[in-house]
mmCIF file of C-alpha atoms in Angstrom:
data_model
loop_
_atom_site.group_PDB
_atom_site.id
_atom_site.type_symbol
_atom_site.label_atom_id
_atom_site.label_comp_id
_atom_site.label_asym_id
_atom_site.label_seq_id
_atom_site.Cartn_x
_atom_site.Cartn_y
_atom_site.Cartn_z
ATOM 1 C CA UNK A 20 83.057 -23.789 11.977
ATOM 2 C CA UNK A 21 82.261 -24.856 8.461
ATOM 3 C CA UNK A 22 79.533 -27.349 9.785
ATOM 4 C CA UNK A 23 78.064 -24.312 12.026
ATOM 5 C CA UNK A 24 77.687 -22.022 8.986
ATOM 6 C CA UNK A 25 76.401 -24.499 6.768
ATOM 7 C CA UNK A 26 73.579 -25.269 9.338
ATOM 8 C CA UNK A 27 72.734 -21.570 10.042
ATOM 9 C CA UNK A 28 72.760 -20.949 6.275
ATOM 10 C CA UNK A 29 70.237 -24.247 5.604
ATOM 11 C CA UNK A 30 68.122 -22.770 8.163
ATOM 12 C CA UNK A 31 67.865 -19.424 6.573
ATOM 13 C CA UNK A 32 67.474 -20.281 3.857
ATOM 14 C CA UNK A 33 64.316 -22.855 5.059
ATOM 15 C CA UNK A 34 63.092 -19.884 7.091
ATOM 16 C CA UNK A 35 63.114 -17.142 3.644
ATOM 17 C CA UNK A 36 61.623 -20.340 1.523
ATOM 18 C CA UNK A 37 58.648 -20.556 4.482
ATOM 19 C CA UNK A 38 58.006 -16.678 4.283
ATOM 20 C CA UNK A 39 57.592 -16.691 0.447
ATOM 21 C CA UNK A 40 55.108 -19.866 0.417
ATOM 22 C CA UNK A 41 53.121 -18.376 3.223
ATOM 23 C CA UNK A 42 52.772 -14.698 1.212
ATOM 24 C CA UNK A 43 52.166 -16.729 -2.034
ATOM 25 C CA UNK A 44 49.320 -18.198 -0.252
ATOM 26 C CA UNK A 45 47.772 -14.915 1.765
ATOM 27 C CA UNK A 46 47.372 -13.437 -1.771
ATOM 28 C CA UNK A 47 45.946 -16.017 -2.955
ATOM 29 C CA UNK A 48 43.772 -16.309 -0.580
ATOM 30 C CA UNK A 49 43.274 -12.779 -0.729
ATOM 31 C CA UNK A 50 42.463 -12.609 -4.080
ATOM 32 C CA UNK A 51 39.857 -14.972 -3.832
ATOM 33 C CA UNK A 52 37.808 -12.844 -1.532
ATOM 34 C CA UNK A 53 34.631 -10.885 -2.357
ATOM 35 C CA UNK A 54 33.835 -7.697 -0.760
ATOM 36 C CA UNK A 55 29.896 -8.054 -0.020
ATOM 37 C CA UNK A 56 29.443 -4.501 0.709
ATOM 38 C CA UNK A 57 26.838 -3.120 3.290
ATOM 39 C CA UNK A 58 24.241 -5.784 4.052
ATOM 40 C CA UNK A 59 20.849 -4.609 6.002
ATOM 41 C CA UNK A 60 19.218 -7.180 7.760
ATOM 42 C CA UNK A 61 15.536 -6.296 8.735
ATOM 43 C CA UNK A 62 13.098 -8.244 10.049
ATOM 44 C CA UNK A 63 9.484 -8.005 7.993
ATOM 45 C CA UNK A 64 7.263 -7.102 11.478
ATOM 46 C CA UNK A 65 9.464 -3.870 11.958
ATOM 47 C CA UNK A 66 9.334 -2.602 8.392
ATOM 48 C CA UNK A 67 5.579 -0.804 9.637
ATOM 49 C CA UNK A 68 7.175 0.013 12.745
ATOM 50 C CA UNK A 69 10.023 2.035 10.836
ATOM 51 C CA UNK A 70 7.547 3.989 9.192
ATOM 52 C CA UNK A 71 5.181 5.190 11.673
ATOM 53 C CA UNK A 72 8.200 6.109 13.246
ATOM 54 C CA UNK A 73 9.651 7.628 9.928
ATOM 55 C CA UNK A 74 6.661 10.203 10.261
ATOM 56 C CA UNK A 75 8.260 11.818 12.958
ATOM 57 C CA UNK A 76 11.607 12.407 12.256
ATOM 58 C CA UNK A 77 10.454 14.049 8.704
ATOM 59 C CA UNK A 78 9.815 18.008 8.139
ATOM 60 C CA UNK A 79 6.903 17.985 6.038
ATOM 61 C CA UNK A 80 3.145 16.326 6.923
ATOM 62 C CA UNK A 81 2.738 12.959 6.329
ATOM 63 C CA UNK A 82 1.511 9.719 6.869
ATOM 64 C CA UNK A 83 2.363 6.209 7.038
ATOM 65 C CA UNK A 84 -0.691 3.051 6.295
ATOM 66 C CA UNK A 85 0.684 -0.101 7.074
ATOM 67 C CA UNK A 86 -0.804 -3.416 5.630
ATOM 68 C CA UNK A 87 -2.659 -4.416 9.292
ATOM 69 C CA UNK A 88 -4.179 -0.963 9.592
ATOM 70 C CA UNK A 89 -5.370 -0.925 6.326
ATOM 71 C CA UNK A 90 -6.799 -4.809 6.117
ATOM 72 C CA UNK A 91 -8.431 -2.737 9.207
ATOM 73 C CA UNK A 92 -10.688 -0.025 7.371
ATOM 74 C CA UNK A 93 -10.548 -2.056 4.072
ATOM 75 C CA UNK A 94 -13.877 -1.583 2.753
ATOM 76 C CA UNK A 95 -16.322 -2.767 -0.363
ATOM 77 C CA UNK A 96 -14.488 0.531 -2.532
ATOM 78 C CA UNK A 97 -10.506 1.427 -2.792
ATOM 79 C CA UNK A 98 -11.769 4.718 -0.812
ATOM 80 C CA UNK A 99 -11.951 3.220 1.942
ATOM 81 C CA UNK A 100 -8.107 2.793 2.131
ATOM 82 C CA UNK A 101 -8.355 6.713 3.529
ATOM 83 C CA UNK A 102 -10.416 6.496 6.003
ATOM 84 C CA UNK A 103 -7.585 6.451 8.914
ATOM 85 C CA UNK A 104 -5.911 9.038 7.133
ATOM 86 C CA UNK A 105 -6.684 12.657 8.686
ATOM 87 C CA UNK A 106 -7.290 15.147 6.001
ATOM 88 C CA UNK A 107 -7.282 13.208 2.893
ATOM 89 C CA UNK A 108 -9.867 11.589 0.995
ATOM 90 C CA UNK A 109 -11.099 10.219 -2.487
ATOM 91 C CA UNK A 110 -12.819 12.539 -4.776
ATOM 92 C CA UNK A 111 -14.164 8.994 -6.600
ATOM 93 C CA UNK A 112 -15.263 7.373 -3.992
ATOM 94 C CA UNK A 113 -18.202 4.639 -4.757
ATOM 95 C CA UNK A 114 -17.211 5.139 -8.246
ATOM 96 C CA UNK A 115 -15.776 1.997 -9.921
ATOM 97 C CA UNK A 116 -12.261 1.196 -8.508
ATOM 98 C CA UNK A 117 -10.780 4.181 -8.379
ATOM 99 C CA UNK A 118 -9.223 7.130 -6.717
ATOM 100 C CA UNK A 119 -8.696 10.703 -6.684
ATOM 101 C CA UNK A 120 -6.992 11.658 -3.524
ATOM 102 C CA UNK A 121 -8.068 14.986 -1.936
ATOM 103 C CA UNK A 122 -5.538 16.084 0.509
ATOM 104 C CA UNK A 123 -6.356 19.471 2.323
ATOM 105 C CA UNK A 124 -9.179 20.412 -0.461
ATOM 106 C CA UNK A 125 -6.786 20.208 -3.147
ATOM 107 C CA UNK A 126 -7.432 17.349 -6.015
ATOM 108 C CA UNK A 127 -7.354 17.194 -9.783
ATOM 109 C CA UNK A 128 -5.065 15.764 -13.050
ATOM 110 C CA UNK A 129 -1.239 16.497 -11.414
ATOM 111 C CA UNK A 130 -2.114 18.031 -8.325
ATOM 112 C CA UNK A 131 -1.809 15.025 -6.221
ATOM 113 C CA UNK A 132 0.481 12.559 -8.021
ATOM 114 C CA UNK A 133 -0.387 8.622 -7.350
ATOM 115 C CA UNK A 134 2.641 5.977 -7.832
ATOM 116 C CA UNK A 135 2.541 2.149 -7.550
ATOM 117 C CA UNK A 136 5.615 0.831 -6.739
ATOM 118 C CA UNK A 137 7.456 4.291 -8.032
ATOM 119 C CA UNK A 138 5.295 4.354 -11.674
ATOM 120 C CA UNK A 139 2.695 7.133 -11.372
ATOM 121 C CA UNK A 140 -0.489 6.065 -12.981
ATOM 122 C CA UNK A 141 -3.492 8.455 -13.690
ATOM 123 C CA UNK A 142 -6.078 8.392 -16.246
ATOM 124 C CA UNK A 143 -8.351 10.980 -17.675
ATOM 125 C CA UNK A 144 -12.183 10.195 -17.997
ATOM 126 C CA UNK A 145 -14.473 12.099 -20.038
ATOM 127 C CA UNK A 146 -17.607 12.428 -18.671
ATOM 128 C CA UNK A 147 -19.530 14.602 -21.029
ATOM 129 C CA UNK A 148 -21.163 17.772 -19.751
ATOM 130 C CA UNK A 149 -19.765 17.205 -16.007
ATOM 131 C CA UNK A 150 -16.689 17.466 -17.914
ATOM 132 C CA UNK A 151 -13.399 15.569 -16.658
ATOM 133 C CA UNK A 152 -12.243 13.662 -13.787
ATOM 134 C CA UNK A 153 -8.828 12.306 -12.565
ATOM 135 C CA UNK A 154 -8.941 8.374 -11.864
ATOM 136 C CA UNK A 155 -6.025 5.985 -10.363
ATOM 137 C CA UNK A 156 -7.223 2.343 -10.152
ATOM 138 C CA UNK A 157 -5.967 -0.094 -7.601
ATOM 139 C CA UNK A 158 -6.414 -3.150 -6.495
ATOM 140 C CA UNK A 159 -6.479 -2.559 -2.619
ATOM 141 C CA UNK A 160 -5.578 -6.265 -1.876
ATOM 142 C CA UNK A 161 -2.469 -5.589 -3.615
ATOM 143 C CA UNK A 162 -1.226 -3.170 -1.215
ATOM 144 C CA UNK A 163 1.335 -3.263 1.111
ATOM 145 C CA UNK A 164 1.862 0.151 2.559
ATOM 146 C CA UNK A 165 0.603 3.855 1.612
ATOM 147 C CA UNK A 166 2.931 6.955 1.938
ATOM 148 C CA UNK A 167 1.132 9.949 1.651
ATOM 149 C CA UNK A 168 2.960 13.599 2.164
ATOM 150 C CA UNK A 169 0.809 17.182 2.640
ATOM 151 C CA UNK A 170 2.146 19.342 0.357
ATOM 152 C CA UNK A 171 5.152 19.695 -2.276
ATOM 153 C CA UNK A 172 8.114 18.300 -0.883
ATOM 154 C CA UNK A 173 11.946 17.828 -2.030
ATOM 155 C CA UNK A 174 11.704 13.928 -0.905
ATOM 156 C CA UNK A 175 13.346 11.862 -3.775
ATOM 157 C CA UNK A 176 11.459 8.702 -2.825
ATOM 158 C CA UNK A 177 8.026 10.256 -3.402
ATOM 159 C CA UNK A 178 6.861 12.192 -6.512
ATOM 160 C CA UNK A 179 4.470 15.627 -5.068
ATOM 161 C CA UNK A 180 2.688 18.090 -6.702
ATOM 162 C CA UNK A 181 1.216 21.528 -5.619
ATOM 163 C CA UNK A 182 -1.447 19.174 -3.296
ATOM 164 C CA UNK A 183 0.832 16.465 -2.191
ATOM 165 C CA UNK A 184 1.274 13.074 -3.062
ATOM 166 C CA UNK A 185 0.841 9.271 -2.558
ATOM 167 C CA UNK A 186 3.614 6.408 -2.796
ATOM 168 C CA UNK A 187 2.029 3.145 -2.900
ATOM 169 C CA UNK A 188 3.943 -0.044 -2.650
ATOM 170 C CA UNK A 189 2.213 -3.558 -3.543
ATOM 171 C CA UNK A 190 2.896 -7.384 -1.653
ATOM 172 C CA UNK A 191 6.233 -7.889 -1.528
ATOM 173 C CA UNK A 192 7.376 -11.583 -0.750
ATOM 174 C CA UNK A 193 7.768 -11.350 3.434
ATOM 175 C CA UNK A 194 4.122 -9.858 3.510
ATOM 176 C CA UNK A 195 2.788 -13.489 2.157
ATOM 177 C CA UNK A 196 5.490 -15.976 3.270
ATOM 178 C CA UNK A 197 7.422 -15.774 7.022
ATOM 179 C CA UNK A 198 10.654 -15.551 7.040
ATOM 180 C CA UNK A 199 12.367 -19.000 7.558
ATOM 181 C CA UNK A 200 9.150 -20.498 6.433
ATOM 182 C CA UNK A 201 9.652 -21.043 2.482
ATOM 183 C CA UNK A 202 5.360 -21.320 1.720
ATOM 184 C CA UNK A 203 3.128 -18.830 2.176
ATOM 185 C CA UNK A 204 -0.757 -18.256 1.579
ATOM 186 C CA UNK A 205 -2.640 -15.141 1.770
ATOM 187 C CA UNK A 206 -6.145 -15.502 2.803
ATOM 188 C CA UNK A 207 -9.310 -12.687 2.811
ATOM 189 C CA UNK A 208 -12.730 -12.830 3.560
ATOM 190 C CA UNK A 209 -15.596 -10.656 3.937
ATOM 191 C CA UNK A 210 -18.594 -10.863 5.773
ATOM 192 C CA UNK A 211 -21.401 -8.928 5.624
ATOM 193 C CA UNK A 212 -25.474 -9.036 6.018
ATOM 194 C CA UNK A 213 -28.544 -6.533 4.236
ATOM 195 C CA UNK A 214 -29.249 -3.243 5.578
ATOM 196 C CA UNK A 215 -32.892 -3.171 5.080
ATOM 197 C CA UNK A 216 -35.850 -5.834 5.486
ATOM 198 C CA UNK A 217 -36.687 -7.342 2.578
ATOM 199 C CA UNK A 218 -39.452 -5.270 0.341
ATOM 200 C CA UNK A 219 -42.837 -7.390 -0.377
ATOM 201 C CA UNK A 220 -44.428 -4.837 -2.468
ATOM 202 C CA UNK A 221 -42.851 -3.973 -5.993
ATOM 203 C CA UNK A 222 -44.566 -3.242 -9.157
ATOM 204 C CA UNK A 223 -43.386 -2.402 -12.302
ATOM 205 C CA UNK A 224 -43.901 0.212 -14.967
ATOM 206 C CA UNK A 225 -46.688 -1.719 -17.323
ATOM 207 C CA UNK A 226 -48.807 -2.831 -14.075
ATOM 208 C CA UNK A 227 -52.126 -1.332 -12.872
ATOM 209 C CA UNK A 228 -51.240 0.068 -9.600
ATOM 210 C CA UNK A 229 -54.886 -1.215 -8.350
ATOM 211 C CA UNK A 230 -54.289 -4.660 -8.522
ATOM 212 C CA UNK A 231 -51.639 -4.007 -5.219
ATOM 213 C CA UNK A 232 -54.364 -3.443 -2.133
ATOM 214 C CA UNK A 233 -51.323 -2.635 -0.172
ATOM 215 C CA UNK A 234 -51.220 0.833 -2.832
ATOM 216 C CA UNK A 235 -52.922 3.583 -2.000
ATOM 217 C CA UNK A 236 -53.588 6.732 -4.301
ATOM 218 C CA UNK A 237 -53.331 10.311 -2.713
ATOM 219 C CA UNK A 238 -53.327 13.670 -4.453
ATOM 220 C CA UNK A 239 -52.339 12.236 -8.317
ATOM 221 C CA UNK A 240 -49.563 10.371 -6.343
ATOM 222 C CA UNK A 241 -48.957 6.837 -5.745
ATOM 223 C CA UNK A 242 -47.680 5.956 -2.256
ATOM 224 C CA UNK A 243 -45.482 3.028 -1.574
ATOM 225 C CA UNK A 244 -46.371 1.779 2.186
ATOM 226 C CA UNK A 245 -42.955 0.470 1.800
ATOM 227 C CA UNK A 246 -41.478 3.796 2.145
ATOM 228 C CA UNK A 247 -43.126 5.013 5.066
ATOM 229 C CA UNK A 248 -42.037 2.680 7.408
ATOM 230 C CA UNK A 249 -42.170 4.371 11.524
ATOM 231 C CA UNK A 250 -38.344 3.086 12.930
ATOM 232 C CA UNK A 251 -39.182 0.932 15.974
ATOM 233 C CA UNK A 252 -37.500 2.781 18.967
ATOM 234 C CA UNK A 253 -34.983 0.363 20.985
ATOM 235 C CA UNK A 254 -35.727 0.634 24.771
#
């Protein structure tokens, strides 16, 4: 009997020993973890997707550019960037490199708020008897995406006043280099040709009109032949 207890008692004993060593080790273990939180994984080809969806699901008018549609209407001034945007437009436009959104008629200093990457930027030219104007400059290669809302809104993530406003969010890494690819280069290019035939005929302010044959004098008014050109009709 005393052998029997003695055995049962060594292997409870081994048995309580084991338990203790293995919960030692789950809290260490345990205590060695680190909670990650919430991690989004996205790829970079559905981030315009989400927005032009986005535009739908919101209660207030808006509008969502991504960076293919406008590389698409990208034109020789940062006005351009509005031209597939229904309703709004740039009160500067052909005016240096800036903007002054117009949404709905409605433009001016704080009526339609412009921020890069969440910083609003807006600066106040004088322009002497035409008096003031409101200017945002932007480099429209820089830009990623445009958010632009019709009207004030109570969106945190976009900063309106009476007219609306514009969110504007520059390259980000994924728009230059792939994802899984760690190099990236971002390549542009325009193309473009003249409008108009080249003019033959010029004369300044100091020369004697007469020495041009092509000049012809009519009523106290000098006539440029260049300028009355017939179009040729295309049959």
């Amino acid at each position: 009997m005393h052998v029997v207890l003695f055995h049962k008692r060594t292997l409870v004993s081994m048995i309580v020993s084991l338990s203790l060593f293995s919960l030692n080790s789950y809290s260490k273990t345990k205590d060695n973890t680190t909670d990650l939180g919430q991690i989004q994984v996205a790829d970079n080809l559905e981030k315009d997707q989400q927005g032009y969806a986005q535009v739908y699901e919101k209660d207030v008018a808006n509008i969502y550019l991504g960076k293919a549609l406008i590389e698409r209407y990208q034109g020789v001034s940062p006005a351009d960037l509005f031209k597939s945007a229904i309703g709004v437009y740039s009160g500067e436009a052909r005016n240096g490199g800036a903007l002054d959104p117009n949404i709905r008629g409605i433009q001016g200093q704080g009526r339609i708020p412009v921020t890069v990457d969440g910083t609003e930027q807006a600066i106040t030219v004088y322009r002497g008897y035409s008096g003031a104007s409101n200017r945002n400059y932007i480099d429209s290669n820089l830009i990623s995406s445009i958010y632009i809302e019709k009207g004030p809104s109570l969106n945190p993530n976009i900063k309106t006043g009476i007219g609306g406003g514009v969110a504007i969010k520059t390259l980000d890494i994924r728009d230059i280099v792939p994802i899984g690819e760690s190099f990236g280069i971002n390549f542009k290019g325009d193309i473009s040709n003249n409008a108009t035939g080249y003019k033959d005929i010029y004369t300044n302010m100091i020369e004697e009109y007469r020495y041009y044959p092509k000049f012809y004098q009519q009523n106290a008014y000098i006539i440029d032949p260049a300028l009355e050109i017939t179009p040729k009709k295309v049959k």
